[in-house]
mmCIF file of C-alpha atoms and ligand atoms in Angstrom:
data_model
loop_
_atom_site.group_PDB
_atom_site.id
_atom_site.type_symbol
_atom_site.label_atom_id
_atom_site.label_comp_id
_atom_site.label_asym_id
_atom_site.label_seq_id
_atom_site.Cartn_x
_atom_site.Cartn_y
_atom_site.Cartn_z
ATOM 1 C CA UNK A 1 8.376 -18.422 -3.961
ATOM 2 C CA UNK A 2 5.878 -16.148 -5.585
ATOM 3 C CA UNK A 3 6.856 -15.748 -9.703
ATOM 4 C CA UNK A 4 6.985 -12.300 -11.168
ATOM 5 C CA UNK A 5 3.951 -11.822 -13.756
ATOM 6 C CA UNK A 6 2.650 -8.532 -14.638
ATOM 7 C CA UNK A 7 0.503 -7.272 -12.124
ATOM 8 C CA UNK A 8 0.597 -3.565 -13.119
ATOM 9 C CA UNK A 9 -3.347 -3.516 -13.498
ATOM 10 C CA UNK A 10 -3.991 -1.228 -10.557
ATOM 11 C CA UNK A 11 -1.410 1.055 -11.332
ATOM 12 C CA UNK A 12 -3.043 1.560 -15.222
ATOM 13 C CA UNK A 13 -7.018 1.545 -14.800
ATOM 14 C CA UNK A 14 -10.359 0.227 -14.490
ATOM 15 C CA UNK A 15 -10.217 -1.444 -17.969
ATOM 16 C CA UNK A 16 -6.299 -3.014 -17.504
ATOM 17 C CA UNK A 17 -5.568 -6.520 -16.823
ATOM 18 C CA UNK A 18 -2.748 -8.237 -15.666
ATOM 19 C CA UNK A 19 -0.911 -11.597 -16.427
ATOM 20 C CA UNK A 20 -1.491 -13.763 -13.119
ATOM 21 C CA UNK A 21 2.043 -14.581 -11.632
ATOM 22 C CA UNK A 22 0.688 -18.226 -11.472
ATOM 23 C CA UNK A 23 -1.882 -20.990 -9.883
ATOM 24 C CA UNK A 24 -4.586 -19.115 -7.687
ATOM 25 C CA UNK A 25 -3.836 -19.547 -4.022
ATOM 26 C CA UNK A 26 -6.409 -22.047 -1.945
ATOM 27 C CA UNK A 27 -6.767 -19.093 0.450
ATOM 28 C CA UNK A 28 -6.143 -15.582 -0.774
ATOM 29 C CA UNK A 29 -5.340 -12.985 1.714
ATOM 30 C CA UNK A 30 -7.246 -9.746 2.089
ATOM 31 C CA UNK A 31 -5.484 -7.574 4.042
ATOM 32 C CA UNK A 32 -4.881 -3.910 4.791
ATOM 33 C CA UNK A 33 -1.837 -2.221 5.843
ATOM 34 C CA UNK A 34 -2.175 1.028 7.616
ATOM 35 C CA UNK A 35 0.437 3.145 9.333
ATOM 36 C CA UNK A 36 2.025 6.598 9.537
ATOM 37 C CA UNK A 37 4.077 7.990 6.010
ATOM 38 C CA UNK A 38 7.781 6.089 5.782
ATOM 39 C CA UNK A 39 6.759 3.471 8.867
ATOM 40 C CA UNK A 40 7.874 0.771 6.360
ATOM 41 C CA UNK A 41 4.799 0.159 4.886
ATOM 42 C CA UNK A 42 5.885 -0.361 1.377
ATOM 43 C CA UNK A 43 8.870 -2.568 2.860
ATOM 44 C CA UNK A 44 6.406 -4.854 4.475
ATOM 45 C CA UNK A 45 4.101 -5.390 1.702
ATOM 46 C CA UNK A 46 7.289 -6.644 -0.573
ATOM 47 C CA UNK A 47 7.924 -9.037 1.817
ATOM 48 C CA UNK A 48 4.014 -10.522 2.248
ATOM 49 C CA UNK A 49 3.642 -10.305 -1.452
ATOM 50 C CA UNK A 50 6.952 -12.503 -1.893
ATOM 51 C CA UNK A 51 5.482 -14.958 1.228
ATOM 52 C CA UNK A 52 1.869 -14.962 0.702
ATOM 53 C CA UNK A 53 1.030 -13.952 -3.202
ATOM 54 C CA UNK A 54 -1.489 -11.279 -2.672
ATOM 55 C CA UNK A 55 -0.903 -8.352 -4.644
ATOM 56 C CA UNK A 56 0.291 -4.766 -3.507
ATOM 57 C CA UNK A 57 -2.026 -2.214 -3.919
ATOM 58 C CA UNK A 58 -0.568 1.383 -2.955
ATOM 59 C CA UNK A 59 -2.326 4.465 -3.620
ATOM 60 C CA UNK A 60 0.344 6.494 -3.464
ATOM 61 C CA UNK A 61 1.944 4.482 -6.167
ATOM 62 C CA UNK A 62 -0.492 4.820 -8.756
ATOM 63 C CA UNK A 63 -0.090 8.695 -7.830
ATOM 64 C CA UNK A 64 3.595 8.307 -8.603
ATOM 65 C CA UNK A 65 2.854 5.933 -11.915
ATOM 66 C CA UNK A 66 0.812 8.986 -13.117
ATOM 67 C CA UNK A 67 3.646 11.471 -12.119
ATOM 68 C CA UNK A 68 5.875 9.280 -14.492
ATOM 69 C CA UNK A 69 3.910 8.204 -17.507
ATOM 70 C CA UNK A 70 1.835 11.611 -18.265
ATOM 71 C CA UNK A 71 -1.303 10.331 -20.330
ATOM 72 C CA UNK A 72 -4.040 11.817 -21.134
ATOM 73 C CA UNK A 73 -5.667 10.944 -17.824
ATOM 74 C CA UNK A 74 -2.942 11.894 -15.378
ATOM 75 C CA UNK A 75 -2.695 15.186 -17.467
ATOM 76 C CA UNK A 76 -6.358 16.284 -16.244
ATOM 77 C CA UNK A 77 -6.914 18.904 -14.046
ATOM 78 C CA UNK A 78 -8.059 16.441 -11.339
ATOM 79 C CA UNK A 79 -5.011 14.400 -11.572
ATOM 80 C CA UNK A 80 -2.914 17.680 -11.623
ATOM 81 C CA UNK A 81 -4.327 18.894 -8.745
ATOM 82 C CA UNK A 82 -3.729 15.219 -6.719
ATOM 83 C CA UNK A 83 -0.545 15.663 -7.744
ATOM 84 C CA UNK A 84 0.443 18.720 -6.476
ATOM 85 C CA UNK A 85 -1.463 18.096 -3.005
ATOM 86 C CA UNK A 86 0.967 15.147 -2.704
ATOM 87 C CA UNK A 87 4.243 17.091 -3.498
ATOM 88 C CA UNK A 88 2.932 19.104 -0.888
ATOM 89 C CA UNK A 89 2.435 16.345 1.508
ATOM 90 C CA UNK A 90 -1.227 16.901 1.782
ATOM 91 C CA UNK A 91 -3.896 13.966 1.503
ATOM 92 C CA UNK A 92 -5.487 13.798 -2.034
ATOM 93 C CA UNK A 93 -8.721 14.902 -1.605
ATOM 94 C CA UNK A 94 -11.355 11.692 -0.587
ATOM 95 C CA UNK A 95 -13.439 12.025 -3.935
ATOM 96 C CA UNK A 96 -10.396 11.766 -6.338
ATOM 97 C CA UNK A 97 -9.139 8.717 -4.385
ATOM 98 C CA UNK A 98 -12.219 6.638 -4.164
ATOM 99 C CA UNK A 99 -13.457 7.522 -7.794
ATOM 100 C CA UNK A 100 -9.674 5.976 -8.462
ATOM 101 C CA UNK A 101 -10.560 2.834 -6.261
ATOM 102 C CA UNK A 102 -13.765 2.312 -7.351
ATOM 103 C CA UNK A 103 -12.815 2.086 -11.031
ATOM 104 C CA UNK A 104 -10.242 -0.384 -10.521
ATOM 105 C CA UNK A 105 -12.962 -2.851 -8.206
ATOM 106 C CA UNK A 106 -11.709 -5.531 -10.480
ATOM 107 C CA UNK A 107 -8.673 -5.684 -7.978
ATOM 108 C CA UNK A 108 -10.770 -6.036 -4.806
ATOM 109 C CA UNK A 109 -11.774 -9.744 -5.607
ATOM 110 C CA UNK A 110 -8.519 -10.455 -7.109
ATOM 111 C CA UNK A 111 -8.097 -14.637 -6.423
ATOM 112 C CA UNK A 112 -4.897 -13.573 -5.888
ATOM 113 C CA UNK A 113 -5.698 -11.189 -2.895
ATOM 114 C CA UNK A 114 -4.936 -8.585 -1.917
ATOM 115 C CA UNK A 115 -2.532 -5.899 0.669
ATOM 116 C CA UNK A 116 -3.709 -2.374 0.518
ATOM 117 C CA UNK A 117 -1.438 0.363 1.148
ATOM 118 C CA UNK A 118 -1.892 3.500 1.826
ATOM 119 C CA UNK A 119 -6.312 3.021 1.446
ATOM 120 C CA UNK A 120 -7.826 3.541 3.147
ATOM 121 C CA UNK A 121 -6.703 6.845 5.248
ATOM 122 C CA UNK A 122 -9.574 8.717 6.430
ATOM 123 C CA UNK A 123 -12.955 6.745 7.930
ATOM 124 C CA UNK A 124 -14.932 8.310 4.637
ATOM 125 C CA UNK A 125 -12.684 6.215 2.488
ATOM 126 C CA UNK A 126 -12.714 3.095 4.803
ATOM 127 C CA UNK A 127 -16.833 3.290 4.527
ATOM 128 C CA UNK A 128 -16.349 3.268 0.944
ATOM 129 C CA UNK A 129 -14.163 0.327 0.983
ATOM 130 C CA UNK A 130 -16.797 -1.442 3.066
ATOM 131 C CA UNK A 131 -19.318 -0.671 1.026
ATOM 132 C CA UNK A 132 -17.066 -2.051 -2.150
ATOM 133 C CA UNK A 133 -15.766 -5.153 -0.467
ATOM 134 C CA UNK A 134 -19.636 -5.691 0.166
ATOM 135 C CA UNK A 135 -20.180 -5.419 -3.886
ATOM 136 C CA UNK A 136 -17.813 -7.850 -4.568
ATOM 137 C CA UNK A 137 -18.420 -10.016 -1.856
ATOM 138 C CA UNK A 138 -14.834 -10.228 -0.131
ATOM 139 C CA UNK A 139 -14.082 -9.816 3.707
ATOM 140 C CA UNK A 140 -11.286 -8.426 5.081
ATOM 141 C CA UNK A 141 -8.475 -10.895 6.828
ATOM 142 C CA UNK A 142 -6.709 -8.232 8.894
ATOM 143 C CA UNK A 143 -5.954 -4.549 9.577
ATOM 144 C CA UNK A 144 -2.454 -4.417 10.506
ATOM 145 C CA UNK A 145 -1.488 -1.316 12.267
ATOM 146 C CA UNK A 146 2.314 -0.678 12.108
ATOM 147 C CA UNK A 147 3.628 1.421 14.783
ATOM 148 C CA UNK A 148 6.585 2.787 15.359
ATOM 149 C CA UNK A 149 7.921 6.173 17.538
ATOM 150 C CA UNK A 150 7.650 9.526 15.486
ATOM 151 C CA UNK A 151 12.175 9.775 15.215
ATOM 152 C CA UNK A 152 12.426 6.814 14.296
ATOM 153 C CA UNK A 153 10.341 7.736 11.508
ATOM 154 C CA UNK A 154 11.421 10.748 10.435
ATOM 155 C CA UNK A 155 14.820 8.599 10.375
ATOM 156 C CA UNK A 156 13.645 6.262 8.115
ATOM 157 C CA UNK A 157 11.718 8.915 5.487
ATOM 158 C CA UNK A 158 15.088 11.497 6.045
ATOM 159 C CA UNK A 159 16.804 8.308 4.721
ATOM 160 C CA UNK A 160 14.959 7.191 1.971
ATOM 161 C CA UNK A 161 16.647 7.124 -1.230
ATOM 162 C CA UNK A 162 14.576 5.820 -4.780
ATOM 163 C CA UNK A 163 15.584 4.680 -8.125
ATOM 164 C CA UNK A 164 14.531 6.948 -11.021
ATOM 165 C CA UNK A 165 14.841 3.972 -12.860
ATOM 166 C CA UNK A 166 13.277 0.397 -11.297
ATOM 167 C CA UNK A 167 11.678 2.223 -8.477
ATOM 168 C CA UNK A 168 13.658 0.297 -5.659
ATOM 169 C CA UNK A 169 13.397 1.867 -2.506
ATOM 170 C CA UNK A 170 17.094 2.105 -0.340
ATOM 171 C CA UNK A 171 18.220 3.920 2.889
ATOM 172 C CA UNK A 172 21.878 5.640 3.457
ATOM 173 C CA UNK A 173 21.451 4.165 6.694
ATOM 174 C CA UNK A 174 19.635 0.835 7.135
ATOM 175 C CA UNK A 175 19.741 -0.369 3.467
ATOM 176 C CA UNK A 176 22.550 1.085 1.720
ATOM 177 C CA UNK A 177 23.414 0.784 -1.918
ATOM 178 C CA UNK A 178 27.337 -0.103 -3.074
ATOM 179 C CA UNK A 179 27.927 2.700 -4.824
ATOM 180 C CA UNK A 180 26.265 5.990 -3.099
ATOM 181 C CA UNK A 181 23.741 7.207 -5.171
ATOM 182 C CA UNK A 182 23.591 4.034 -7.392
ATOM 183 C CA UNK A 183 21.310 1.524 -7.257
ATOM 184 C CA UNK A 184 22.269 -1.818 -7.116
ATOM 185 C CA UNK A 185 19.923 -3.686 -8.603
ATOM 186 C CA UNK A 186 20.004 -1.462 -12.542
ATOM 187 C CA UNK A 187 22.615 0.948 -12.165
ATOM 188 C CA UNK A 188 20.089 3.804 -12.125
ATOM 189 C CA UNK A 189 20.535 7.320 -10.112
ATOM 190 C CA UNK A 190 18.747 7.234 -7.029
ATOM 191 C CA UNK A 191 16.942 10.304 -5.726
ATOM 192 C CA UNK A 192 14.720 12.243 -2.847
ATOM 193 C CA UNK A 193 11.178 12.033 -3.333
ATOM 194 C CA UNK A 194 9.548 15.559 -3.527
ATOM 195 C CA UNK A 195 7.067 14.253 -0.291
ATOM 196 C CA UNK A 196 10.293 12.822 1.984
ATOM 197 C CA UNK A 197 11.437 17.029 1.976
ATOM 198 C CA UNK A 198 11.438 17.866 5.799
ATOM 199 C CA UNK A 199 8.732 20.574 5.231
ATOM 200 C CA UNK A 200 6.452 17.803 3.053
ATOM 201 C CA UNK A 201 7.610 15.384 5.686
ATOM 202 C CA UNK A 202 6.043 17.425 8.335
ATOM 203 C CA UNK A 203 2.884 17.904 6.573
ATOM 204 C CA UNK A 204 2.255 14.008 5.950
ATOM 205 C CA UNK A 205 2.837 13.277 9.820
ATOM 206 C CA UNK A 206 0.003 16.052 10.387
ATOM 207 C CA UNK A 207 -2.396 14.543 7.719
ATOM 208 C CA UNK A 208 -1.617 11.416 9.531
ATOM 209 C CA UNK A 209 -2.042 12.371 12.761
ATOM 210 C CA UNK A 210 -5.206 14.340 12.055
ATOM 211 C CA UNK A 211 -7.358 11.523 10.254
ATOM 212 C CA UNK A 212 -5.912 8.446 11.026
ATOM 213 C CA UNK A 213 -8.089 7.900 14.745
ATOM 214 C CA UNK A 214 -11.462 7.498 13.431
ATOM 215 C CA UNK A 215 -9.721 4.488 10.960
ATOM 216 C CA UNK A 216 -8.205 2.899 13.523
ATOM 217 C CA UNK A 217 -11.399 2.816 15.165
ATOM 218 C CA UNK A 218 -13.457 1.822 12.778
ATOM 219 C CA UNK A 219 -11.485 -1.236 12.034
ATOM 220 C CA UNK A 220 -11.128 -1.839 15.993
ATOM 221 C CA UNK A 221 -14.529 -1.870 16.265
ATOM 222 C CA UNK A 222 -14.933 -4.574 13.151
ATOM 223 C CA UNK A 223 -12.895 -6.622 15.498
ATOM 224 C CA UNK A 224 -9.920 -6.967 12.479
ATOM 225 C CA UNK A 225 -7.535 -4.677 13.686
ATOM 226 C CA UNK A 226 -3.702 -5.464 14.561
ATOM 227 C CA UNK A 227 -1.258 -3.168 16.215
ATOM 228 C CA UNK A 228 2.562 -4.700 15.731
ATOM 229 C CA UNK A 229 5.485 -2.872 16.379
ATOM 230 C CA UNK A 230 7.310 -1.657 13.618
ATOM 231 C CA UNK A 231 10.399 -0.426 15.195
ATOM 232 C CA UNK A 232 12.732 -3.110 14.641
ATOM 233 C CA UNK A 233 14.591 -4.237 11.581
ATOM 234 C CA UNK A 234 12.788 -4.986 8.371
ATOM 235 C CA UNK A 235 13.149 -8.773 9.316
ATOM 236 C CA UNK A 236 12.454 -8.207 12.668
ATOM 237 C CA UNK A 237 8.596 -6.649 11.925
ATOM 238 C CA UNK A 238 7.670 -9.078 9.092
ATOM 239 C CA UNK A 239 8.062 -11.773 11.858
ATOM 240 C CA UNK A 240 5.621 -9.760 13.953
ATOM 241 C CA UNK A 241 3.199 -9.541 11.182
ATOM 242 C CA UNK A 242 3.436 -13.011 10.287
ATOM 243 C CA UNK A 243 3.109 -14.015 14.177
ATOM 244 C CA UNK A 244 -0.179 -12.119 14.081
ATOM 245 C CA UNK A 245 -1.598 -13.363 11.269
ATOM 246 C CA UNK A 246 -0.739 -17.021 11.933
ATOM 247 C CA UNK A 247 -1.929 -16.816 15.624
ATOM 248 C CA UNK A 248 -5.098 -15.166 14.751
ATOM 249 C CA UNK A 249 -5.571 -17.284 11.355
ATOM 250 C CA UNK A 250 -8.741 -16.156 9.362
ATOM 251 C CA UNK A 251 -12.240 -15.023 11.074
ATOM 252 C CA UNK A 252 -13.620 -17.252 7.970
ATOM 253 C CA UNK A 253 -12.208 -19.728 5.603
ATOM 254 C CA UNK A 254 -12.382 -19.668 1.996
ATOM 255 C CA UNK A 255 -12.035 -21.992 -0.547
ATOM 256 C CA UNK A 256 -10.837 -21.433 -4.469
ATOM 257 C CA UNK A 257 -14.346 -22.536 -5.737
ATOM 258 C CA UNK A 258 -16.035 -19.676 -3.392
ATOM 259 C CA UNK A 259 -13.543 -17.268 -4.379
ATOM 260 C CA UNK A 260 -14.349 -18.659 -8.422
ATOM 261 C CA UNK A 261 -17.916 -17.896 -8.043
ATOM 262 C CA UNK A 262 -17.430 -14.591 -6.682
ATOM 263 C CA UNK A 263 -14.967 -13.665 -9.778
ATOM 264 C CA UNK A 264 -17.150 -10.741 -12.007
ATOM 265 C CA UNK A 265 -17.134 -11.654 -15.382
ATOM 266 C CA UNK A 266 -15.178 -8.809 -17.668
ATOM 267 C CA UNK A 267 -15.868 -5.675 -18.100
HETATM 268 P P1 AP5 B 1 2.155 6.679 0.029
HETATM 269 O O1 AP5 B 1 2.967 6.265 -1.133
HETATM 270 O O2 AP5 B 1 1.118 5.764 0.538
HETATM 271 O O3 AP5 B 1 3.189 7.148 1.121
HETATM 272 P P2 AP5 B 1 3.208 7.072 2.694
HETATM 273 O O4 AP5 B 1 2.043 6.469 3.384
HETATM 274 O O5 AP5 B 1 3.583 8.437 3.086
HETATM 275 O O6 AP5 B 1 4.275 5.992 2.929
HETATM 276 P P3 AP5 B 1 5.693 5.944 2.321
HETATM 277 O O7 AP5 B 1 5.701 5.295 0.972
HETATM 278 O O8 AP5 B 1 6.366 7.275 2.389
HETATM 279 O O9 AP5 B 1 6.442 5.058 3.408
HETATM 280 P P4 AP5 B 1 6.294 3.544 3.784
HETATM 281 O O10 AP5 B 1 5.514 3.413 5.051
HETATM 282 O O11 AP5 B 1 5.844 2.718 2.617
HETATM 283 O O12 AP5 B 1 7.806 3.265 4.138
HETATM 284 P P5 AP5 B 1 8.955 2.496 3.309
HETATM 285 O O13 AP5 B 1 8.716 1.027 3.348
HETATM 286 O O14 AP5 B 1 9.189 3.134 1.989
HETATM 287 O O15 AP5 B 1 1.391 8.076 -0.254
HETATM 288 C C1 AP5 B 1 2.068 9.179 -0.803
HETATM 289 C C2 AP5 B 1 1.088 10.334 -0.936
HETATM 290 O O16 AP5 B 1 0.029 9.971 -1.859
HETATM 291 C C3 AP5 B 1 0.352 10.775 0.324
HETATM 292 O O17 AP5 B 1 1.128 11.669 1.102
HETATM 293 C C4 AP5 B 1 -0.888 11.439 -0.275
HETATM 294 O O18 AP5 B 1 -0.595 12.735 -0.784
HETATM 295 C C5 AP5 B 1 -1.210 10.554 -1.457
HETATM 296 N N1 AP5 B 1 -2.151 9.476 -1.095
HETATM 297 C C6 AP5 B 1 -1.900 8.138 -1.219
HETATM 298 N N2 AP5 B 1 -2.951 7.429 -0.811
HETATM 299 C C7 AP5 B 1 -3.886 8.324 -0.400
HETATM 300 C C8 AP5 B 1 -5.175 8.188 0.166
HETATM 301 N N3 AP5 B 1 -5.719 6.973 0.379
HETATM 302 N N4 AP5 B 1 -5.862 9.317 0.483
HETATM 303 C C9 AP5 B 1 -5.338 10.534 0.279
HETATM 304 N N5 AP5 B 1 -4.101 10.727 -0.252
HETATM 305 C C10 AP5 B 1 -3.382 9.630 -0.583
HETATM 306 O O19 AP5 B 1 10.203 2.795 4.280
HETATM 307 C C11 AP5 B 1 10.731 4.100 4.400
HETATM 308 C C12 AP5 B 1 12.284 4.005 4.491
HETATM 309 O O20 AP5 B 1 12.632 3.348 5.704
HETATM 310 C C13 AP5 B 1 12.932 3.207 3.361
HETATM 311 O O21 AP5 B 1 14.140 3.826 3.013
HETATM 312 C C14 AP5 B 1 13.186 1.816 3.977
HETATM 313 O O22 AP5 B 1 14.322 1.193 3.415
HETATM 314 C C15 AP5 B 1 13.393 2.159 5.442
HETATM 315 N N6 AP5 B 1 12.848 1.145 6.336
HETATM 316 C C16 AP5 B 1 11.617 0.545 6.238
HETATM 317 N N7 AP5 B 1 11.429 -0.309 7.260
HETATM 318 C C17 AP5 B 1 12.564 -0.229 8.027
HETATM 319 C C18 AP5 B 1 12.991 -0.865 9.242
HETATM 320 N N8 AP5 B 1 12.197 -1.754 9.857
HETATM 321 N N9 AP5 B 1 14.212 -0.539 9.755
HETATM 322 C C19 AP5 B 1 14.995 0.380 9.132
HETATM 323 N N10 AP5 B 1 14.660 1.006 7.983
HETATM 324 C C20 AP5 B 1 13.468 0.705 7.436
#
């Protein structure tokens, strides 16, 4: 069972750390999840975190930290702008989002590993990531692809209810709360984010649609890539994920002393 520490590093900055959630895994898992906006991306990673330790690293999240906790960096004109291009459901331009990456490269030889979400999205951002991993000296496990038909999609994001206050994600549909509006796990009001709007919903699937080929082949050609089908239940996916991963196992091992050595000292 993995134990709840604070792992909020990547959602604060560069010069943040976190408090590990426990022992270093023999293996950590380096893995990216890619896949169209409200596939179930963010659904998935909760449960590999909980199975497998790494930790969840979502763009869009540290987008969405920002919109909450205004500092002085998320009240620039860059971050304003990132902002507003998400509302929108536009992609954040590629500079903003790999300046953000690179300064938190602590997190991309984590001996914890790692599940990125939402990063890369377009093949100028998955070079960049190479290039990083490369720095750091960490391979990628897998590229896992989740697919699933464009309505059943739009179901899902149409569906999507959030807490204002613990961030839980629920659906009116699939994963109801008790009360409507409520959320069960702090009592807090749940709401629509500004992107799951039908006319930002449309404009994600676009962004999607339009970048999303050369990253897929990118990775295919790395020989790391996974399509699984992500249009069954929640439970129903993870167990094609984990089916993939265990058949495939890891193109190379690693071992906690390797992983150890490849730890940068602090910043
Ligand atoms: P981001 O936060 O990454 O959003 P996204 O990719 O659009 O994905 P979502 O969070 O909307 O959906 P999800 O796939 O995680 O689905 P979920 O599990 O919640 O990015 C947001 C924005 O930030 C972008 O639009 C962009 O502006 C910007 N951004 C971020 N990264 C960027 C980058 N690298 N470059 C440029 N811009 C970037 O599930 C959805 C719903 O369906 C939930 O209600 C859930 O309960 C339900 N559900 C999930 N799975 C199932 C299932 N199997 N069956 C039934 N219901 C399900």
């Amino acid at each position: 069972m993995h134990r709840k520490g604070d792992r909020t590093a990547w959602l604060k900055g560069g010069r943040a750390t976190c408090i590990a959630p426990g022992p270093f895994p023999k293996r950590p898992w380096y893995l990216v999840l890619l896949g169209p906006p409200g596939v179930g991306k963010g659904t998935q990673a909760d449960k590999l975190v909980e199975t497998y330790g790494a930790c969840h690293l979502s763009t869009g999240e540290i987008f969405r930290a920002a919109c909450r906790n205004p500092c002085e960096a998320a009240d620039s004109p860059v971050m304003r702008a990132a902002l507003d291009a998400m509302a929108r459901g536009e992609l954040v331009s590629d500079e903003i989002v790999i300046e953000i990456i690179r300064e938190r490269i602590r997190c991309l030889h984590c001996m914890h590993g790692f599940l990125l979400d939402g990063f890369p999205r377009t093949v100028e951002q998955a070079r960049v990531l190479d290039q990083l991993l490369e720095q750091v000296g960490t391979r990628l496990d897998a590229v896992i692809l989740l697919d699933a038909p464009e309505e059943v999609i739009i179901q899902r994001l149409s569906g999507r209810r959030v807490c204002r206050q613990c961030k839980a994600s629920w659906h009116v549909q699939y994963k109801p709360t008790r009360v409507d509006g409520i959320c069960d796990n702090c009592g807090g009001e749940l709401f629509l984010r500004d992107d799951d709007r039908p006319e930002s919903v449309k404009v994600r699937l676009d962004a999607y649609r339009n970048t999303i080929g050369p990253v897929i082949d990118h990775y295919r050609d790395s020989g790391v890539l996974h399509v699984v089908d992500a249009s069954g239940s929640p439970e129903q996916v993870f167990a094609n994920i984990r089916a993939v991963l265990e058949a495939e196992g890891r193109p190379w091992e690693k071992t906690l002393d390797e992983a150890a050595a490849r730890q940068a000292p602090p910043a």
